[in-house]
Each structure stands twice: as structure tokens, then as C-alpha cells.
Tab-separated table of C-alpha atoms in Angstrom:
chain	number	residue	atom	x	y	z
K	1	MET	CA	-14.003	13.025	-11.350
K	2	GLU	CA	-13.988	12.606	-14.695
K	3	ARG	CA	-13.334	9.778	-17.438
K	4	TYR	CA	-9.769	9.538	-18.429
K	5	HIS	CA	-8.489	7.250	-20.918
K	6	TYR	CA	-5.201	7.045	-21.494
K	7	PHE	CA	-5.085	3.746	-23.258
K	8	ALA	CA	-6.807	3.290	-26.682
K	9	ALA	CA	-9.691	1.060	-25.136
K	10	SER	CA	-10.590	3.807	-22.929
K	11	CYS	CA	-11.308	6.028	-24.974
K	12	ARG	CA	-14.495	4.019	-28.329
K	13	HIS	CA	-16.262	7.217	-28.577
K	14	SER	CA	-14.562	9.233	-27.892
K	15	GLY	CA	-11.172	10.372	-29.322
K	16	GLN	CA	-7.991	9.661	-29.186
K	17	SER	CA	-6.924	8.931	-25.619
K	18	LEU	CA	-3.676	10.301	-24.391
K	19	SER	CA	-1.558	7.241	-25.835
K	20	GLU	CA	-2.516	7.574	-29.131
K	21	LEU	CA	-1.510	10.970	-28.651
K	22	MET	CA	1.731	10.795	-27.140
K	23	GLN	CA	1.420	13.183	-24.872
K	24	ASP	CA	-0.067	12.672	-20.848
K	25	GLU	CA	-1.978	15.828	-19.006
K	26	ARG	CA	-0.767	18.122	-17.496
K	27	GLU	CA	1.442	17.035	-13.473
K	28	SER	CA	0.042	20.391	-12.191
K	29	ASP	CA	-3.859	20.065	-13.642
K	30	GLY	CA	-5.156	17.406	-15.316
K	31	ALA	CA	-7.551	15.490	-14.059
K	32	LEU	CA	-5.632	12.934	-11.947
K	33	ALA	CA	-3.180	16.287	-10.652
K	34	THR	CA	-7.317	17.741	-9.333
K	35	ILE	CA	-8.766	14.335	-8.239
K	36	LEU	CA	-5.003	13.674	-6.087
K	37	ASP	CA	-5.357	17.067	-4.244
K	38	VAL	CA	-8.796	16.850	-3.944
K	39	LEU	CA	-8.247	13.349	-1.653
K	40	LYS	CA	-5.135	14.780	0.422
K	41	ARG	CA	-7.357	17.361	1.368
K	42	ILE	CA	-10.100	14.589	2.033
K	43	HIS	CA	-7.341	12.679	3.852
K	44	THR	CA	-6.083	15.582	5.649
K	45	ILE	CA	-10.194	16.157	7.428
K	46	PHE	CA	-10.531	13.195	7.547
K	47	PHE	CA	-8.669	12.004	9.915
K	48	ASP	CA	-7.209	15.474	11.710
K	49	LEU	CA	-11.057	15.298	12.786
K	50	GLY	CA	-11.405	11.939	13.691
K	51	VAL	CA	-8.587	12.675	16.544
K	52	GLY	CA	-9.634	10.353	19.610
K	53	THR	CA	-13.047	8.539	18.409
K	54	ALA	CA	-12.454	5.002	16.507
K	55	LEU	CA	-12.076	4.475	13.114
K	56	SER	CA	-14.299	2.359	11.984
K	57	SER	CA	-17.190	4.383	13.445
K	58	ARG	CA	-15.939	7.171	11.561
K	59	ASP	CA	-17.878	8.659	7.975
K	60	VAL	CA	-15.931	10.225	5.066
K	61	ARG	CA	-19.109	11.504	3.950
K	62	PRO	CA	-19.567	14.321	5.683
K	63	VAL	CA	-16.504	15.762	4.778
K	64	ILE	CA	-16.977	15.139	1.351
K	65	LYS	CA	-20.082	16.612	1.867
K	66	ARG	CA	-18.662	19.361	3.483
K	67	MET	CA	-15.852	20.012	1.176
K	68	ARG	CA	-17.876	20.298	-1.388
K	69	GLN	CA	-20.338	22.599	-0.087
K	70	GLU	CA	-17.391	25.316	0.384
K	71	VAL	CA	-17.057	25.563	-3.320
K	72	LEU	CA	-18.861	28.653	-4.701
K	73	GLN	CA	-20.063	29.424	-0.458
K	74	GLY	CA	-21.471	33.329	-0.955
K	75	CYS	CA	-22.187	32.879	-4.218
K	76	LYS	CA	-26.072	33.443	-5.068
K	77	LEU	CA	-26.724	32.985	-8.757
K	78	VAL	CA	-29.628	33.606	-10.733
K	79	PHE	CA	-29.734	31.507	-13.721
K	80	SER	CA	-30.708	34.028	-17.440
K	81	ARG	CA	-32.524	30.889	-20.357
K	82	VAL	CA	-29.546	28.000	-19.367
K	83	PHE	CA	-32.993	25.343	-18.959
K	84	PRO	CA	-35.785	25.174	-20.741
K	85	SER	CA	-39.132	27.566	-20.985
K	86	ASP	CA	-41.752	24.310	-19.696
K	87	CYS	CA	-39.214	23.186	-17.337
K	88	ARG	CA	-38.417	24.279	-12.574
K	89	PRO	CA	-35.200	25.233	-12.677
K	90	GLN	CA	-34.867	23.766	-8.932
K	91	HIS	CA	-35.547	20.393	-10.566
K	92	GLN	CA	-31.562	20.801	-13.685
K	93	ILE	CA	-28.652	19.128	-12.630
K	94	MET	CA	-26.851	22.576	-13.310
K	95	TRP	CA	-29.196	23.742	-10.145
K	96	LYS	CA	-28.608	21.106	-8.210
K	97	MET	CA	-24.780	21.128	-8.736
K	98	ALA	CA	-24.651	24.725	-7.407
K	99	GLU	CA	-26.605	24.205	-4.505
K	100	GLN	CA	-24.125	20.777	-3.900
K	101	LEU	CA	-21.307	23.585	-4.438
K	102	GLY	CA	-22.710	25.833	-2.030
K	103	ALA	CA	-24.330	28.284	-3.591
K	104	VAL	CA	-27.516	30.131	-3.332
K	105	CYS	CA	-29.820	29.623	-6.815
K	106	CYS	CA	-32.919	31.582	-6.920
K	107	SER	CA	-35.268	32.360	-10.003
K	108	GLU	CA	-35.606	36.737	-10.403
K	109	VAL	CA	-32.600	39.280	-9.508
K	110	ASP	CA	-31.875	40.819	-6.803
K	111	PRO	CA	-28.694	43.373	-5.323
K	112	SER	CA	-27.691	40.314	-3.131
K	113	VAL	CA	-27.274	38.421	-6.417
K	114	THR	CA	-23.415	37.935	-7.300
K	115	HIS	CA	-23.385	36.282	-10.935
K	116	VAL	CA	-25.552	36.179	-13.265
K	117	VAL	CA	-25.286	32.917	-14.831
K	118	ALA	CA	-26.528	32.975	-18.911
K	119	VAL	CA	-25.150	31.209	-22.373
K	120	HIS	CA	-26.515	34.740	-24.134
K	121	ALA	CA	-25.523	37.807	-23.714
K	122	GLY	CA	-28.827	39.642	-24.690
K	123	THR	CA	-31.466	38.386	-21.537
K	124	GLU	CA	-32.884	40.724	-19.430
K	125	LYS	CA	-31.045	39.057	-16.373
K	126	ALA	CA	-27.122	39.419	-17.906
K	127	ARG	CA	-28.099	42.870	-19.194
K	128	TRP	CA	-29.138	43.597	-15.265
K	129	ALA	CA	-25.081	42.080	-14.333
K	130	VAL	CA	-23.399	43.917	-16.836
K	131	LYS	CA	-25.736	47.359	-15.333
K	132	HIS	CA	-25.487	46.228	-11.807
K	133	LYS	CA	-21.507	44.255	-11.851
K	134	LYS	CA	-22.092	41.914	-11.651
K	135	PHE	CA	-20.383	38.617	-12.461
K	136	LEU	CA	-22.207	37.998	-15.814
K	137	LEU	CA	-20.897	33.651	-16.991
K	138	HIS	CA	-21.277	30.644	-19.417
K	139	PRO	CA	-22.810	27.749	-16.929
K	140	ARG	CA	-19.432	26.393	-18.361
K	141	TRP	CA	-18.173	28.433	-15.253
K	142	ILE	CA	-20.421	25.730	-12.254
K	143	GLU	CA	-19.004	22.656	-14.588
K	144	ALA	CA	-14.986	23.507	-14.237
K	145	CYS	CA	-15.875	24.353	-10.187
K	146	ASN	CA	-18.408	21.287	-9.878
K	147	TYR	CA	-14.724	19.147	-12.140
K	148	ARG	CA	-11.852	21.044	-10.186
K	149	TRP	CA	-13.987	21.532	-6.997
K	150	HIS	CA	-12.562	24.905	-6.513
K	151	ARG	CA	-13.806	28.457	-7.497
K	152	GLN	CA	-12.684	28.828	-10.892
K	153	PRO	CA	-12.024	32.385	-12.299
K	154	GLU	CA	-14.916	33.842	-13.446
K	155	GLU	CA	-13.130	35.343	-16.146
K	156	ASP	CA	-12.537	32.322	-18.118
K	157	PHE	CA	-16.300	31.860	-18.437
K	158	PRO	CA	-17.239	35.070	-21.113
K	159	VAL	CA	-20.790	34.356	-21.790
K	160	PRO	CA	-20.986	35.338	-25.686
K	161	GLY	CA	-22.132	38.602	-26.766
K	162	LEU	CA	-20.866	40.733	-24.914
K	163	LYS	CA	-19.603	43.246	-26.955
K	164	GLU	CA	-15.584	42.746	-27.024
K	165	ASP	CA	-13.805	45.246	-25.499
K	166	LYS	CA	-16.523	46.294	-23.314
K	167	GLY	CA	-16.547	42.549	-22.301
K	168	LYS	CA	-13.224	42.626	-20.871
K	169	GLU	CA	-13.669	46.207	-19.615
K	170	LYS	CA	-16.541	44.778	-17.650
K	171	VAL	CA	-14.519	41.164	-16.359
K	172	ALA	CA	-10.745	42.972	-15.329
K	173	GLU	CA	-14.004	45.957	-13.344
K	174	ILE	CA	-14.978	42.709	-11.505
K	175	ALA	CA	-12.524	40.655	-11.134
K	176	HIS	CA	-10.946	44.385	-8.955
K	177	LEU	CA	-14.265	44.653	-6.966
């Protein structure tokens, strides 16, 4: 869960707190609402699966892991210039995060790739995604999926550099597939 800054004392380095702004998060989709939804789902699964098993012998960690792996299940990702070129992508936090969320990550494009994650649309892999009608999105999509514990709408995370009108057409076209 992302750090929740309601009181000023907890918000020294990151701007104003929610109390200073005289507001709170949105009831339906703020940080607390998100984590409450996640905890309720974990609770339901944990206690439904444990019927007939002594509570002291159960472990919630496999439930959490399974729930996280369902978020991006069925997604095959390729990253394009998201990581420094002098390091192994498999060791990068974003790659590991995507795998923990159930995605399959790879280094090269092929017809089974569903998403290309890039910071700019001018890369070869980004152009391949557009040409082959695959999702082309910003790495913030993975972070949002991780934060919300749900797959987020791809069209909300466009990659800079796409021509505005073509990008919107492509996103709308891909969304209807």
C-alpha cells in the first residue's frame, strides 16, 4: 500500500497532507478504499478455503500470492528502453513486479506478446506494437496495477510520442478487440 498522508506530521517531504488541503481521499477508489477491498477479498478466500482446517495451521501468504498473480494473468510483456542497457532486465524491479502480478515477461517480441511497455513510442518494439495492434503503454500501468491489485485500463496509460489522433484511434481499436 502506498503511504497514506492524512496528517501533516506524516507528510514532511511530499507536499501537503490531506488534512492541510481540507479534504480526504475519494471514498470509492482512494488508498484506504483500495486496501479495504483487497483485505476483504483475502479474508473471504482465506476463510472459505480453510473450512475444516484448524485456523492455527492456515497461512494467508499463499492466498495473497495467488491473488496478486491473477492481476496480469494472460499478459505477455516486452519492455522497450524501460531499463538501463547495461543491466539484465530480469533483475529490474518493474520486471519482477509484472511477474509477481502474473504477467510473463520476455526480451523479444513475437506474436504471443500482448503488451509492449515503453517510455517513448519511437522505439522499434513500440512501432511493432502499433503495427501488430498490441497494447503499447507506459510503465506506470504496471505500477497502477500493482497499487490497485486489479488490471487497469490500458488506454489510461499512453506512451508519449504517438501522434495524438493516431494514438487515440489505435487505443480505441485495440480496446475493442
